[in-house]
PDB file as gemmi writes it, atoms N, CA and C in Angstrom:
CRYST1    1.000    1.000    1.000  90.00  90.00  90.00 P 1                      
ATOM      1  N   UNK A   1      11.768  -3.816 183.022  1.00  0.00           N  
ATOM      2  CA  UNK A   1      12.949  -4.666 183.141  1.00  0.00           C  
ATOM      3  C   UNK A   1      12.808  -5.567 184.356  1.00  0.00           C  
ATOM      4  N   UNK A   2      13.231  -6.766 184.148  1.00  0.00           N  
ATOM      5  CA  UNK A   2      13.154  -7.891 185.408  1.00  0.00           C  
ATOM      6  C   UNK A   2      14.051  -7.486 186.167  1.00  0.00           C  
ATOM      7  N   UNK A   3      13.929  -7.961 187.638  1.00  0.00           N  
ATOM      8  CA  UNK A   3      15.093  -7.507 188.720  1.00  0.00           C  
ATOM      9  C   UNK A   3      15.507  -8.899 188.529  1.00  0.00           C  
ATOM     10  N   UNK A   4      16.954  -9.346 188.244  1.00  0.00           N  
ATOM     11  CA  UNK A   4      17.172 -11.077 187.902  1.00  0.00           C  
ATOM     12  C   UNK A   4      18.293 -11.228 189.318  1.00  0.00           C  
ATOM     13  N   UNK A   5      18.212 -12.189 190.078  1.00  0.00           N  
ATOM     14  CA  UNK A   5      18.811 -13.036 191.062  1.00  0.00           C  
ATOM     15  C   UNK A   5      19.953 -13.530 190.510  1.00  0.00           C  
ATOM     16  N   UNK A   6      21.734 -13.460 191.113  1.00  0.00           N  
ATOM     17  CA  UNK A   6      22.847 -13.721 190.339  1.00  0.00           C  
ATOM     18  C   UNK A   6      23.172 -15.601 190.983  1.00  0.00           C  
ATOM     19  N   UNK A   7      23.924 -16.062 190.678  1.00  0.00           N  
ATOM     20  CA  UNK A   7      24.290 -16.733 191.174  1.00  0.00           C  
ATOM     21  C   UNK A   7      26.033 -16.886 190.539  1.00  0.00           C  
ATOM     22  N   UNK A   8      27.198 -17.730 191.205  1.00  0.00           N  
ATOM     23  CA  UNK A   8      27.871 -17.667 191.257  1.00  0.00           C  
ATOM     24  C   UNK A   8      29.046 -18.948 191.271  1.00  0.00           C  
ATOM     25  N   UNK A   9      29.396 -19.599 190.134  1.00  0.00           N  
ATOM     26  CA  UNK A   9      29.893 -21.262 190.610  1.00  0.00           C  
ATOM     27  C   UNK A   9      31.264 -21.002 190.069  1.00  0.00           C  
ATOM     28  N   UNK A  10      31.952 -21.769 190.927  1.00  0.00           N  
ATOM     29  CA  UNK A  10      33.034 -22.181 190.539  1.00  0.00           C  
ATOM     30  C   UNK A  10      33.750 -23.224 189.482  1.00  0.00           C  
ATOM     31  N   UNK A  11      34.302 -23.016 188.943  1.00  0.00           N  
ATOM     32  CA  UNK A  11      34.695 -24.125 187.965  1.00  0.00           C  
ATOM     33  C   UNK A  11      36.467 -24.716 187.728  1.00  0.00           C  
ATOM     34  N   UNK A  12      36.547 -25.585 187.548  1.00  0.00           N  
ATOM     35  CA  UNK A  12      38.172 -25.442 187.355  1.00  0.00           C  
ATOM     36  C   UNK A  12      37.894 -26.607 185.757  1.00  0.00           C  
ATOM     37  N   UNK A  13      38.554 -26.199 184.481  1.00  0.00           N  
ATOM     38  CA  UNK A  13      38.652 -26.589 183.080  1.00  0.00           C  
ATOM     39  C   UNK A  13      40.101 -27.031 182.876  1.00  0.00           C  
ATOM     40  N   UNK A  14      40.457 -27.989 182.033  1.00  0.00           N  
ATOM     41  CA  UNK A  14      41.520 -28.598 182.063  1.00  0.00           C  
ATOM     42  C   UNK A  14      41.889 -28.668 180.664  1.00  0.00           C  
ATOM     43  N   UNK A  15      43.180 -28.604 180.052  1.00  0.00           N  
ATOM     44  CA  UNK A  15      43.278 -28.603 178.681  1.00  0.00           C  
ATOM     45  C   UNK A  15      45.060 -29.345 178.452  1.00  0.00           C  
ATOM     46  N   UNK A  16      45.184 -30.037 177.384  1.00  0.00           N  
ATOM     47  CA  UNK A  16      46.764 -29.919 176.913  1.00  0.00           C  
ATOM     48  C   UNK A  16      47.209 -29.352 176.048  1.00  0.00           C  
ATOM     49  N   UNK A  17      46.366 -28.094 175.843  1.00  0.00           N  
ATOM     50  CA  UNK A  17      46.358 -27.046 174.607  1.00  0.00           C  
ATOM     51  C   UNK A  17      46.514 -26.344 175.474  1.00  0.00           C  
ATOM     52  N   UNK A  18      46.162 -25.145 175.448  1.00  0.00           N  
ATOM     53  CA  UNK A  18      46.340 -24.038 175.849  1.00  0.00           C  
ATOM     54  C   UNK A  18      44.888 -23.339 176.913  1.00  0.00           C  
ATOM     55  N   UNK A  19      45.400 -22.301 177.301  1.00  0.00           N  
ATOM     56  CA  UNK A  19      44.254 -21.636 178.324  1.00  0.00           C  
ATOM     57  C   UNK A  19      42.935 -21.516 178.152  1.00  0.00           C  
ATOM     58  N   UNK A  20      42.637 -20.904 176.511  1.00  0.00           N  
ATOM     59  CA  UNK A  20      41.407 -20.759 176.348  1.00  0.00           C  
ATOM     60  C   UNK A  20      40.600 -22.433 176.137  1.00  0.00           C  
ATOM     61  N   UNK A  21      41.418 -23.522 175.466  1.00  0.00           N  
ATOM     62  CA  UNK A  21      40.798 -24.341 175.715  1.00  0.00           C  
ATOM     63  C   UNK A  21      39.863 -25.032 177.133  1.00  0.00           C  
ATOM     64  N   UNK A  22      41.197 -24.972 177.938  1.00  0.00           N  
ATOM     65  CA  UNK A  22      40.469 -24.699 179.055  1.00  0.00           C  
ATOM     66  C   UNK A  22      39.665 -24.294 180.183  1.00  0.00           C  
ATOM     67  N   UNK A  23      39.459 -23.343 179.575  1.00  0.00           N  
ATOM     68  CA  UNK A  23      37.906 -22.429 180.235  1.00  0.00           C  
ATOM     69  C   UNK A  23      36.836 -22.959 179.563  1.00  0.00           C  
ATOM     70  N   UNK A  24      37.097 -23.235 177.982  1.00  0.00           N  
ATOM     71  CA  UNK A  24      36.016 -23.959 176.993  1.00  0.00           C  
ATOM     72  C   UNK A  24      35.299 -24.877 177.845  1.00  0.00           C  
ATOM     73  N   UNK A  25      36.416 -26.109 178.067  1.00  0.00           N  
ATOM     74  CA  UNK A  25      35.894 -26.995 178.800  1.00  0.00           C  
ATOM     75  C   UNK A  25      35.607 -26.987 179.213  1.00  0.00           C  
ATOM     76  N   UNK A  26      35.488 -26.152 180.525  1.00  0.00           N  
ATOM     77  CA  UNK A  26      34.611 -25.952 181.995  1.00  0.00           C  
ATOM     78  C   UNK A  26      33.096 -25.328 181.563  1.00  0.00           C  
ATOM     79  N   UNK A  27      33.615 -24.556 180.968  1.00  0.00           N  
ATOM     80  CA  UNK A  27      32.273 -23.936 180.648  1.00  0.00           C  
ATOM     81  C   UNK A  27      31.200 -24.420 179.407  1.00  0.00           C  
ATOM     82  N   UNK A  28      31.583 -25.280 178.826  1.00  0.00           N  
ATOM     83  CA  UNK A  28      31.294 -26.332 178.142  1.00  0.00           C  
ATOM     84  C   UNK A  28      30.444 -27.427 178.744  1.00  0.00           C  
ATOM     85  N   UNK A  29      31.231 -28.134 179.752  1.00  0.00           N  
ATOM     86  CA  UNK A  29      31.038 -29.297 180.554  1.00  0.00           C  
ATOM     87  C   UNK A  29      29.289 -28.803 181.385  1.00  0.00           C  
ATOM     88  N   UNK A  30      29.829 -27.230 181.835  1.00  0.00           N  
ATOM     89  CA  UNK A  30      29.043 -26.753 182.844  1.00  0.00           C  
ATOM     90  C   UNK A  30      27.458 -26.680 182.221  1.00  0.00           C  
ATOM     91  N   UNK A  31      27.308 -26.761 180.595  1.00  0.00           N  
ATOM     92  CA  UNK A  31      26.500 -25.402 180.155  1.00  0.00           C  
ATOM     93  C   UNK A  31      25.303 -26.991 179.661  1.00  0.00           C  
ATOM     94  N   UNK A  32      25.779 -28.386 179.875  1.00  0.00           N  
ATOM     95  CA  UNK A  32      25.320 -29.315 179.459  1.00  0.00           C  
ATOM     96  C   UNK A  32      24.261 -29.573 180.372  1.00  0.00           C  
ATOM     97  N   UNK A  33      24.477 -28.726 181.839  1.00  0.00           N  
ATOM     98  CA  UNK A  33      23.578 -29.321 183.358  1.00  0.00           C  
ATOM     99  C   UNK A  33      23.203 -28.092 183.913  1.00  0.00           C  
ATOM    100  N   UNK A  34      23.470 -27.009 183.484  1.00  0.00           N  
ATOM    101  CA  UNK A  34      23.338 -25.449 183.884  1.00  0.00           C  
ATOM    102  C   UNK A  34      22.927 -24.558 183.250  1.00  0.00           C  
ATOM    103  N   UNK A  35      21.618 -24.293 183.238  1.00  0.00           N  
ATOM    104  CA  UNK A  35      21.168 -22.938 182.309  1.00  0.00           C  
ATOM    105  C   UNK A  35      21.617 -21.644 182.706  1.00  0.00           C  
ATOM    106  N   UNK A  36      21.162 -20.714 182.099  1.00  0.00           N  
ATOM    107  CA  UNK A  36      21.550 -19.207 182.019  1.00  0.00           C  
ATOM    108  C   UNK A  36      22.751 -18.951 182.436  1.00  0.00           C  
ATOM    109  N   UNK A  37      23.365 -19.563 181.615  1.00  0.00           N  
ATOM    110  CA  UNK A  37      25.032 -18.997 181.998  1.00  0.00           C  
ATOM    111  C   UNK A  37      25.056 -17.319 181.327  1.00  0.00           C  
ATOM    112  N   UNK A  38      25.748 -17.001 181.727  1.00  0.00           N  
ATOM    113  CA  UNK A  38      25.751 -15.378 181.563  1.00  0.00           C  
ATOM    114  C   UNK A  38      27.261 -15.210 181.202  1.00  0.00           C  
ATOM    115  N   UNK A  39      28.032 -14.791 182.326  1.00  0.00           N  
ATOM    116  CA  UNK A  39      29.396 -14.259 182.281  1.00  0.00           C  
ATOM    117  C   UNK A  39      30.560 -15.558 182.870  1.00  0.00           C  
ATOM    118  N   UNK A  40      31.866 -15.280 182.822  1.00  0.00           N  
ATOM    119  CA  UNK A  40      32.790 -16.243 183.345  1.00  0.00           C  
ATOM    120  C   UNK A  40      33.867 -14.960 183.962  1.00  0.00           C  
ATOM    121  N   UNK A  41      34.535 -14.776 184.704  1.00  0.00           N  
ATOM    122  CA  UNK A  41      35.735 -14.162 185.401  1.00  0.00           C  
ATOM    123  C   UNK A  41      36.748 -15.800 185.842  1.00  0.00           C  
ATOM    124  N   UNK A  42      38.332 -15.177 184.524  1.00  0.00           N  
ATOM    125  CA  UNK A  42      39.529 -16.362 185.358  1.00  0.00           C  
ATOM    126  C   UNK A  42      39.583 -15.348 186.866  1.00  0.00           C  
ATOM    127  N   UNK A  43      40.069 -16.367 187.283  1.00  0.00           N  
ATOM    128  CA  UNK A  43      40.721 -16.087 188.745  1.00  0.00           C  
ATOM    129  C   UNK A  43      41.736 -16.781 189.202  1.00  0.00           C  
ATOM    130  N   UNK A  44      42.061 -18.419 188.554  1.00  0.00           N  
ATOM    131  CA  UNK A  44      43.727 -18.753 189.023  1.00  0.00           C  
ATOM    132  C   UNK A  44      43.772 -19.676 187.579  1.00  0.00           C  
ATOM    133  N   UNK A  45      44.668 -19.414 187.109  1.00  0.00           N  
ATOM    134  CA  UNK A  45      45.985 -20.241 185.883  1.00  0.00           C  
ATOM    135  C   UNK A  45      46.873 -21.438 186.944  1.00  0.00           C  
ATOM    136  N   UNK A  46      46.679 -22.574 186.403  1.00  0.00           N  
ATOM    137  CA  UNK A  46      48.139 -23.588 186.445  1.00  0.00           C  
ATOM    138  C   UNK A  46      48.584 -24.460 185.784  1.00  0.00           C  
ATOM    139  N   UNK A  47      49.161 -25.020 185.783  1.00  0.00           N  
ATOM    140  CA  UNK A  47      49.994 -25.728 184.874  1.00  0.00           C  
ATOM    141  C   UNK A  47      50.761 -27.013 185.060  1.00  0.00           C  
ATOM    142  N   UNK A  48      50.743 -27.765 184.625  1.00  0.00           N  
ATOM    143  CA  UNK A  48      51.749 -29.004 184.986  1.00  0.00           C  
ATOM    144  C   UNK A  48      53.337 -28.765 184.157  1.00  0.00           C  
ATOM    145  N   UNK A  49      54.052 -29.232 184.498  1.00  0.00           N  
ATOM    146  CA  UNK A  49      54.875 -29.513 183.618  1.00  0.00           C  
ATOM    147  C   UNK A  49      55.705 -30.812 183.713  1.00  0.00           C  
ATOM    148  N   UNK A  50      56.541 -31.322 182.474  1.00  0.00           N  
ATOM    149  CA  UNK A  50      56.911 -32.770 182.358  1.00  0.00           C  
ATOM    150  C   UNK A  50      57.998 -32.254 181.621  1.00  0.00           C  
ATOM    151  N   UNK A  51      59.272 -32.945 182.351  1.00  0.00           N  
ATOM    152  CA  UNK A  51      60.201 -32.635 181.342  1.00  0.00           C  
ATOM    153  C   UNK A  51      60.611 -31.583 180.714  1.00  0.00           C  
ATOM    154  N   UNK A  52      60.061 -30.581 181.672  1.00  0.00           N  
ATOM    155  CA  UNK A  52      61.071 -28.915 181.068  1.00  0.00           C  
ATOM    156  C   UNK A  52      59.870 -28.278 180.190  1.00  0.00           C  
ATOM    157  N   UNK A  53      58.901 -29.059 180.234  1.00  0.00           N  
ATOM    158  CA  UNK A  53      57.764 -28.242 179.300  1.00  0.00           C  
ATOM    159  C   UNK A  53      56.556 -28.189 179.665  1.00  0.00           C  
ATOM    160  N   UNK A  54      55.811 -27.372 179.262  1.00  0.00           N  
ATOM    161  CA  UNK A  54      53.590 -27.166 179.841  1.00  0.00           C  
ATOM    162  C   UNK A  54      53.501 -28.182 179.093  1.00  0.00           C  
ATOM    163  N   UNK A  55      52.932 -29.509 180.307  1.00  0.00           N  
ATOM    164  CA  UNK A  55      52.102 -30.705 179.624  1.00  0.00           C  
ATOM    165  C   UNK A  55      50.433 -30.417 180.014  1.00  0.00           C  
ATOM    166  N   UNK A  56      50.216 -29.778 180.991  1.00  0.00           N  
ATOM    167  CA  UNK A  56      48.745 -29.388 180.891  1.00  0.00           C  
ATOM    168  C   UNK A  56      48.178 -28.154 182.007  1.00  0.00           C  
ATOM    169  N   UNK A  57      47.052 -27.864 181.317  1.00  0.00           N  
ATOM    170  CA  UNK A  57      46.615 -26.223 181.863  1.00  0.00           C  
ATOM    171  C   UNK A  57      45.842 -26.513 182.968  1.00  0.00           C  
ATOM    172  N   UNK A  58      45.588 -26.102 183.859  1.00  0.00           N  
ATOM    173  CA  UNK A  58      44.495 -26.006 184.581  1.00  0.00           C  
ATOM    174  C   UNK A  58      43.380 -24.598 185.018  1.00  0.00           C  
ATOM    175  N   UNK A  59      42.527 -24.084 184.865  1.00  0.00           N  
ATOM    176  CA  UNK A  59      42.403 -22.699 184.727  1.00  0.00           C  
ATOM    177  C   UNK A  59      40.763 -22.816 185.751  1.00  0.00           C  
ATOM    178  N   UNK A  60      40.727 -22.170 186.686  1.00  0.00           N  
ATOM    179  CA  UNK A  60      39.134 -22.180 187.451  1.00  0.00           C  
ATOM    180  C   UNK A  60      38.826 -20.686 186.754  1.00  0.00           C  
ATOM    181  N   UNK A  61      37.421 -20.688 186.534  1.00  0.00           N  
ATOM    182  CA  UNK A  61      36.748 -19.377 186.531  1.00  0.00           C  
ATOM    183  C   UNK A  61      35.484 -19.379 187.392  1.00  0.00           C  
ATOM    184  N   UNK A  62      35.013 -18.360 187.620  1.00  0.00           N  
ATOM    185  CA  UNK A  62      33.490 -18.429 188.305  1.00  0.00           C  
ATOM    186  C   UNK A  62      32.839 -17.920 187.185  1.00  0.00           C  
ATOM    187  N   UNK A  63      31.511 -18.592 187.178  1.00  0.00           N  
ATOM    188  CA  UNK A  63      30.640 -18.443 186.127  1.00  0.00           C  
ATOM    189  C   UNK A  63      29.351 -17.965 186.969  1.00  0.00           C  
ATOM    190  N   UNK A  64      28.937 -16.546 186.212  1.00  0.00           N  
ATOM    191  CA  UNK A  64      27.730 -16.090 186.825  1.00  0.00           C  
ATOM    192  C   UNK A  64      26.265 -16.732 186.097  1.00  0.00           C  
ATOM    193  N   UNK A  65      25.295 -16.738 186.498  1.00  0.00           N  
ATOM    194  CA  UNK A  65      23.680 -17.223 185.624  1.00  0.00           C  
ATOM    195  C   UNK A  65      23.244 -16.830 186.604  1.00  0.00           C  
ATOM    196  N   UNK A  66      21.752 -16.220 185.968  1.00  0.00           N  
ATOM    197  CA  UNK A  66      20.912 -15.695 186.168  1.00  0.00           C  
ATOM    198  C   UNK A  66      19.774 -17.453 187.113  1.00  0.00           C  
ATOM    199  N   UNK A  67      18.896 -16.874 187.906  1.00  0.00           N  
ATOM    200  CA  UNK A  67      18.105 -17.823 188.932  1.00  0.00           C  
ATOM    201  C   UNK A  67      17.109 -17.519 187.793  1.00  0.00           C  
ATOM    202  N   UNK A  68      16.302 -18.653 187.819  1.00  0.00           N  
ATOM    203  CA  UNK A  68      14.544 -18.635 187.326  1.00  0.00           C  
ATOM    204  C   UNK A  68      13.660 -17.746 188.021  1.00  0.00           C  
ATOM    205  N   UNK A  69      13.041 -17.379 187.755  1.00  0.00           N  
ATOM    206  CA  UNK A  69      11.898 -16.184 187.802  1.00  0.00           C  
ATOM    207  C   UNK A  69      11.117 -16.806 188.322  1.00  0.00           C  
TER     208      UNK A  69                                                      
END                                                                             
Protein backbone atom coordinates (compact mmCIF):
# COMPACT_ATOMS: atom_id res chain seq x y z
CA UNK A 1 0.00 0.00 0.00
CA UNK A 2 1.28 3.63 -0.87
CA UNK A 3 1.83 5.99 2.14
CA UNK A 4 -0.28 9.03 0.11
CA UNK A 5 0.43 12.86 1.27
CA UNK A 6 -3.17 14.73 2.17
CA UNK A 7 -3.75 17.98 1.19
CA UNK A 8 -6.49 20.26 2.18
CA UNK A 9 -8.45 23.39 0.21
CA UNK A 10 -10.94 25.38 0.92
CA UNK A 11 -13.82 26.12 -1.15
CA UNK A 12 -16.91 28.26 -0.87
CA UNK A 13 -19.94 26.99 -3.87
CA UNK A 14 -22.80 29.14 -4.57
CA UNK A 15 -26.28 28.09 -5.71
CA UNK A 16 -30.10 29.61 -6.08
CA UNK A 17 -31.24 26.13 -5.57
CA UNK A 18 -30.48 24.63 -2.79
CA UNK A 19 -27.33 23.32 -0.64
CA UNK A 20 -26.34 20.38 -2.41
CA UNK A 21 -26.23 22.34 -5.53
CA UNK A 22 -23.89 24.26 -4.03
CA UNK A 23 -21.17 22.14 -2.92
CA UNK A 24 -21.70 20.66 -6.66
CA UNK A 25 -20.45 23.77 -7.80
CA UNK A 26 -17.46 24.18 -5.84
CA UNK A 27 -16.49 20.98 -6.23
CA UNK A 28 -17.27 20.92 -9.75
CA UNK A 29 -15.54 24.24 -10.56
CA UNK A 30 -12.57 22.77 -8.38
CA UNK A 31 -12.27 19.24 -10.09
CA UNK A 32 -11.75 21.16 -13.73
CA UNK A 33 -7.96 22.50 -12.30
CA UNK A 34 -7.48 19.90 -9.41
CA UNK A 35 -6.78 16.29 -9.52
CA UNK A 36 -7.30 13.62 -6.93
CA UNK A 37 -10.03 14.98 -5.25
CA UNK A 38 -10.90 12.46 -2.66
CA UNK A 39 -13.31 13.64 0.14
CA UNK A 40 -15.28 17.13 0.87
CA UNK A 41 -16.33 18.03 4.78
CA UNK A 42 -19.30 21.25 4.91
CA UNK A 43 -18.12 23.40 7.55
CA UNK A 44 -20.28 26.79 7.19
CA UNK A 45 -23.99 27.15 5.38
CA UNK A 46 -25.29 30.81 4.33
CA UNK A 47 -27.70 32.31 2.77
CA UNK A 48 -28.97 35.50 1.34
CA UNK A 49 -32.27 36.49 1.59
CA UNK A 50 -34.61 39.05 -0.48
CA UNK A 51 -37.82 39.84 0.50
CA UNK A 52 -38.71 37.40 3.31
CA UNK A 53 -37.23 34.51 1.31
CA UNK A 54 -33.64 32.20 0.52
CA UNK A 55 -32.58 33.98 -2.72
CA UNK A 56 -29.17 32.25 -2.58
CA UNK A 57 -26.93 29.56 -0.78
CA UNK A 58 -23.58 29.94 -0.03
CA UNK A 59 -21.88 26.73 1.43
CA UNK A 60 -17.63 26.39 1.88
CA UNK A 61 -16.37 22.83 2.25
CA UNK A 62 -12.72 21.68 2.47
CA UNK A 63 -11.85 19.27 -0.04
CA UNK A 64 -9.16 16.68 0.70
CA UNK A 65 -6.73 15.07 -2.56
CA UNK A 66 -4.24 13.05 -2.42
CA UNK A 67 -0.31 14.84 -3.58
CA UNK A 68 1.49 13.00 -6.63
CA UNK A 69 3.83 10.34 -5.83
Amino acid sequence: MTNHVYKKLELTGSSTTNVEDAVNNAIGKASKTIHNLKWFEVVDVRGNIDNGAVSHWQVTVKVGLTLDD
